[in-house]
């Protein structure tokens, strides 16, 4: 009989994204299982908490079990790893991506009102580009023929309670376009710095630094499917007058458990 080994470490989800997006707010909401998040201030170090999927969500691996079954209850547990979003503190986040053995998924939080403006959009896109590129490299560098375990990405479009927030489908379009631009300027930067001058090896290097398949055309999140990373965008709000709404994100987490 095939038996799943009892995991010794809980599946963990990395919270990434620019400063001020709402990562720590989401963490406190999930931890307290409350209707409101605790007040936060900018994070300077990573923070891991153990969380429990709320009763109204079913972990994907436990669909055929009933609540109360020990295996069902075990499957509801996961870790949330909060990271500082400030540009100078990103090493905490990128460090987590070097050897993501227990990383079950990445929640990339963006402020949907801030990405409605160019500066906010560019900051989010640069960070997202680098995260996706490191996932792509992990996949293409893998020695096994099966490829490494997939690490899906949820782009959590937060702060939908603000009237200036872009709706999630527009957040997706705006980010894809901005990531395309980042990709182009990074490639140009490589060329200008002389890294990619002459020689065939350099051509290969250039290819390694190019995010997504699909050649020179626009970047789309679905190009990441080919390198073992699905990217979806879902809206929500951690705060707001009518209370928090993070159902879409918890549903996505449940699908990965
Ligand atoms: P760093 O720690 O700097 O990386 O930022 P962070 O992503 O952890 O942001 P944080 O959770 O501290 O939230 C930043 C600010 O946004 C706080 O003042 C939150 O109260 C506010 N905020 C978070 N989520 C929401 C939301 O859904 N709606 C509104 N209106 N404000 C939010
Ligand atoms: Mg924080």
Coordinates of C-alpha atoms and ligand atoms in Angstrom, one line a residue:
X1 CA 0.0 0.0 0.0
X2 CA 1.3 3.4 -1.0
X3 CA 1.7 5.6 2.1
X4 CA 2.6 9.2 2.2
X5 CA 5.5 9.7 4.6
X6 CA 4.6 11.8 7.6
X7 CA 6.1 15.2 7.0
X8 CA 8.5 16.3 9.6
X9 CA 8.4 19.9 8.5
X10 CA 5.2 21.8 7.7
X11 CA 4.7 23.2 4.2
X12 CA 5.6 26.8 4.2
X13 CA 4.4 29.8 2.2
X14 CA 6.7 32.7 1.6
X15 CA 5.3 36.2 1.8
X16 CA 7.2 38.4 -0.7
X17 CA 6.5 41.8 -2.3
X18 CA 7.3 45.5 -2.0
X19 CA 7.3 47.4 1.3
X20 CA 3.9 48.5 2.4
X21 CA 2.0 45.9 0.4
X22 CA 0.4 44.3 3.4
X23 CA 2.4 41.2 4.1
X24 CA 2.7 41.6 7.8
X25 CA -0.9 42.7 8.0
X26 CA -2.0 39.4 6.3
X27 CA 0.3 37.4 8.6
X28 CA -1.3 38.9 11.7
X29 CA -4.8 38.4 10.4
X30 CA -4.0 34.7 9.6
X31 CA -2.3 34.1 12.9
X32 CA -5.0 35.6 15.1
X33 CA -7.8 34.0 13.0
X34 CA -9.5 37.3 13.7
X35 CA -11.6 39.7 11.7
X36 CA -9.1 42.4 11.8
X37 CA -5.3 42.6 11.4
X38 CA -3.1 44.0 14.1
X39 CA -1.3 47.3 13.4
X40 CA 2.0 46.8 11.7
X41 CA 5.1 48.8 10.9
X42 CA 7.7 48.2 8.3
X43 CA 9.5 44.9 8.9
X44 CA 13.2 44.7 9.4
X45 CA 13.6 40.9 9.8
X46 CA 11.8 37.8 8.7
X47 CA 9.1 36.2 10.9
X48 CA 7.6 32.7 10.7
X49 CA 4.3 31.8 12.3
X50 CA 2.4 28.5 12.3
X51 CA -1.1 28.9 10.9
X52 CA -4.2 26.8 10.6
X53 CA -6.4 26.8 7.5
X54 CA -9.9 28.0 8.7
X55 CA -12.7 25.4 8.9
X56 CA -14.4 26.6 5.7
X57 CA -11.5 25.6 3.5
X58 CA -10.4 22.0 2.6
X59 CA -6.8 21.1 2.1
X60 CA -6.3 19.6 -1.4
X61 CA -4.6 16.5 0.0
X62 CA -7.5 15.8 2.4
X63 CA -10.5 16.0 0.2
X64 CA -11.5 12.4 0.9
X65 CA -11.0 12.7 4.7
X66 CA -13.4 14.1 7.2
X67 CA -12.8 16.9 9.6
X68 CA -11.6 15.5 12.9
X69 CA -9.5 12.7 11.2
X70 CA -5.9 13.3 12.5
X71 CA -4.6 13.3 8.9
X72 CA -7.1 16.0 8.0
X73 CA -6.2 18.1 10.9
X74 CA -2.5 17.7 10.1
X75 CA -3.0 18.8 6.5
X76 CA -4.5 22.1 7.7
X77 CA -1.3 23.2 9.3
X78 CA 1.2 25.4 7.5
X79 CA 3.9 28.0 8.0
X80 CA 3.7 31.6 6.8
X81 CA 7.1 33.2 6.4
X82 CA 7.0 37.0 6.4
X83 CA 9.9 38.9 4.8
X84 CA 10.8 42.6 4.8
X85 CA 10.0 44.3 1.5
X86 CA 12.3 47.2 1.7
X87 CA 14.9 47.2 -1.2
X88 CA 17.8 47.1 1.2
X89 CA 16.4 44.2 3.2
X90 CA 15.5 41.9 0.3
X91 CA 18.4 39.5 1.1
X92 CA 16.1 38.0 3.7
X93 CA 13.7 37.1 1.0
X94 CA 16.1 36.1 -1.7
X95 CA 17.9 33.9 0.9
X96 CA 14.7 31.9 1.3
X97 CA 14.7 31.3 -2.4
X98 CA 18.2 29.8 -2.6
X99 CA 17.1 26.4 -1.3
X100 CA 13.4 26.4 -1.1
X101 CA 13.1 22.7 0.0
X102 CA 9.9 23.2 2.1
X103 CA 8.5 26.1 0.2
X104 CA 5.1 25.0 -1.0
X105 CA 4.2 28.3 -2.6
X106 CA 4.9 32.0 -2.8
X107 CA 2.4 34.7 -2.0
X108 CA 3.6 37.9 -3.7
X109 CA 1.6 40.7 -2.1
X110 CA 1.1 43.9 -4.0
X111 CA -0.8 47.1 -3.1
X112 CA -3.4 47.3 -5.9
X113 CA -3.6 51.1 -5.4
X114 CA 0.1 51.6 -5.6
X115 CA 0.5 49.6 -8.8
X116 CA -2.0 52.0 -10.4
X117 CA 0.9 54.4 -10.5
X118 CA 4.1 54.1 -12.4
X119 CA 6.6 54.2 -9.5
X120 CA 4.7 51.6 -7.5
X121 CA 4.1 49.4 -10.5
X122 CA 7.8 49.5 -11.5
X123 CA 9.0 48.6 -8.0
X124 CA 6.6 45.7 -7.8
X125 CA 7.5 44.5 -11.3
X126 CA 11.3 44.6 -10.7
X127 CA 10.9 42.5 -7.6
X128 CA 8.5 40.1 -9.2
X129 CA 10.8 39.7 -12.2
X130 CA 13.7 38.7 -10.0
X131 CA 11.6 36.3 -8.0
X132 CA 10.3 34.6 -11.1
X133 CA 13.7 34.5 -12.7
X134 CA 15.2 32.7 -9.7
X135 CA 12.4 30.2 -9.8
X136 CA 13.1 29.7 -13.5
X137 CA 16.8 29.2 -12.9
X138 CA 16.1 26.7 -10.1
X139 CA 14.0 24.7 -12.6
X140 CA 16.4 24.8 -15.5
X141 CA 19.4 24.1 -13.3
X142 CA 17.8 21.0 -11.8
X143 CA 19.8 17.8 -12.3
X144 CA 16.9 15.4 -12.1
X145 CA 15.1 14.4 -15.3
X146 CA 11.7 15.0 -13.6
X147 CA 12.6 18.6 -12.7
X148 CA 12.2 19.9 -9.2
X149 CA 8.9 20.2 -7.4
X150 CA 6.7 23.0 -8.6
X151 CA 6.5 26.2 -6.7
X152 CA 3.4 28.1 -7.6
X153 CA 3.0 31.9 -7.2
X154 CA 0.0 33.8 -6.0
X155 CA 0.0 37.5 -6.8
X156 CA -2.2 38.8 -4.0
X157 CA -3.7 42.1 -5.2
X158 CA -4.3 43.7 -1.8
X159 CA -6.1 46.8 -0.6
X160 CA -9.1 46.4 -2.9
X161 CA -11.0 48.4 -0.3
X162 CA -9.3 51.5 -1.6
X163 CA -11.2 53.2 -4.4
X164 CA -8.0 53.9 -6.2
X165 CA -7.1 50.2 -6.3
X166 CA -6.9 48.5 -9.7
X167 CA -9.2 45.5 -10.1
X168 CA -7.2 42.1 -10.1
X169 CA -7.5 41.5 -13.9
X170 CA -5.9 44.9 -14.5
X171 CA -3.3 44.3 -11.9
X172 CA -2.4 41.2 -14.0
X173 CA -2.2 43.1 -17.3
X174 CA -0.2 46.0 -15.8
X175 CA 2.3 43.7 -14.1
X176 CA 2.8 41.5 -17.2
X177 CA 3.6 44.6 -19.2
X178 CA 5.9 46.1 -16.6
X179 CA 7.7 42.8 -16.1
X180 CA 8.3 42.7 -19.9
X181 CA 9.9 46.2 -19.7
X182 CA 12.1 45.1 -16.8
X183 CA 13.2 42.0 -18.8
X184 CA 14.1 44.2 -21.7
X185 CA 16.1 46.7 -19.6
X186 CA 17.9 43.9 -17.8
X187 CA 18.9 42.3 -21.1
X188 CA 20.2 45.7 -22.3
X189 CA 22.1 46.2 -19.1
X190 CA 23.8 42.9 -19.6
X191 CA 24.8 43.8 -23.1
X192 CA 26.1 47.3 -22.2
X193 CA 28.1 45.9 -19.4
X194 CA 30.0 43.7 -21.9
X195 CA 29.0 40.5 -20.2
X196 CA 27.5 39.2 -23.3
X197 CA 30.1 40.3 -25.9
X198 CA 31.1 37.7 -28.5
X199 CA 31.6 34.0 -27.9
X200 CA 28.9 31.4 -27.8
X201 CA 29.0 30.8 -24.1
X202 CA 27.9 34.3 -23.5
X203 CA 24.9 33.8 -25.8
X204 CA 23.9 31.0 -23.5
X205 CA 24.3 33.2 -20.4
X206 CA 22.1 35.8 -22.0
X207 CA 19.4 33.2 -22.5
X208 CA 19.6 32.1 -18.9
X209 CA 18.9 35.6 -17.7
X210 CA 15.9 36.0 -20.0
X211 CA 12.6 35.4 -18.2
X212 CA 10.0 33.1 -19.8
X213 CA 9.9 31.4 -23.2
X214 CA 8.1 33.1 -26.0
X215 CA 11.1 34.9 -27.4
X216 CA 11.0 38.7 -27.8
X217 CA 7.2 38.9 -27.5
X218 CA 5.5 40.3 -24.5
X219 CA 5.9 38.5 -21.2
X220 CA 2.9 36.7 -19.9
X221 CA 2.5 34.8 -16.6
X222 CA 1.4 31.6 -18.3
X223 CA 4.9 31.3 -19.9
X224 CA 6.0 30.3 -16.4
X225 CA 4.0 27.1 -16.6
X226 CA 6.8 25.6 -18.8
X227 CA 9.3 26.1 -15.9
X228 CA 7.1 24.6 -13.2
X229 CA 5.6 27.7 -11.8
X230 CA 2.0 28.7 -12.2
X231 CA 1.2 32.3 -11.6
X232 CA -2.3 33.5 -10.7
X233 CA -3.6 36.9 -9.6
X234 CA -6.3 37.1 -6.9
X235 CA -7.7 40.2 -5.2
X236 CA -8.5 40.8 -1.6
X237 CA -8.1 43.2 1.3
X238 CA -6.7 42.7 4.7
X239 CA -8.2 45.8 6.2
X240 CA -11.1 48.0 5.2
X241 CA -14.5 49.2 6.3
X242 CA -16.4 46.1 5.5
X243 CA -13.9 43.8 7.2
X244 CA -11.1 41.7 5.7
X245 CA -11.7 39.6 2.6
X246 CA -8.8 37.2 1.9
X247 CA -11.0 34.2 0.9
X248 CA -9.4 33.9 -2.6
X249 CA -5.9 33.7 -1.1
X250 CA -6.9 31.1 1.5
X251 CA -8.6 29.0 -1.2
X252 CA -5.3 29.2 -3.2
X253 CA -3.3 28.1 -0.1
X254 CA -5.8 25.2 0.5
X255 CA -5.2 24.0 -3.1
X256 CA -1.5 23.7 -2.4
X257 CA -1.8 21.8 0.9
Ligands
LIG1 P1 7.2 45.8 4.8 O1 7.2 45.2 6.2 O2 7.8 47.2 4.8 O3 7.7 45.0 3.7 O4 5.6 46.0 4.4 P2 4.4 45.0 4.6 O5 4.1 44.4 3.2 O6 4.6 44.1 5.7 O7 3.2 46.0 4.9 P3 2.3 46.0 6.2 O8 1.6 44.7 6.4 O9 3.0 46.6 7.3 O10 1.1 47.1 5.7 C1 1.5 48.4 5.3 C2 0.3 49.4 5.6 O11 -0.8 49.0 4.7 C3 -0.2 49.3 7.0 O12 -0.5 50.6 7.4 C4 -1.5 48.5 6.9 O13 -2.4 48.8 7.8 C5 -1.9 48.9 5.5 N1 -2.8 47.8 4.9 C6 -2.5 46.5 4.8 N2 -3.5 45.9 4.1 C7 -4.4 46.8 3.8 C8 -5.7 46.7 3.1 O14 -6.2 45.7 2.7 N3 -6.4 47.9 3.0 C9 -5.9 49.1 3.4 N4 -6.6 50.2 3.2 N5 -4.7 49.2 4.1 C10 -4.0 48.0 4.3
LIG2 MG1 6.1 43.8 7.0

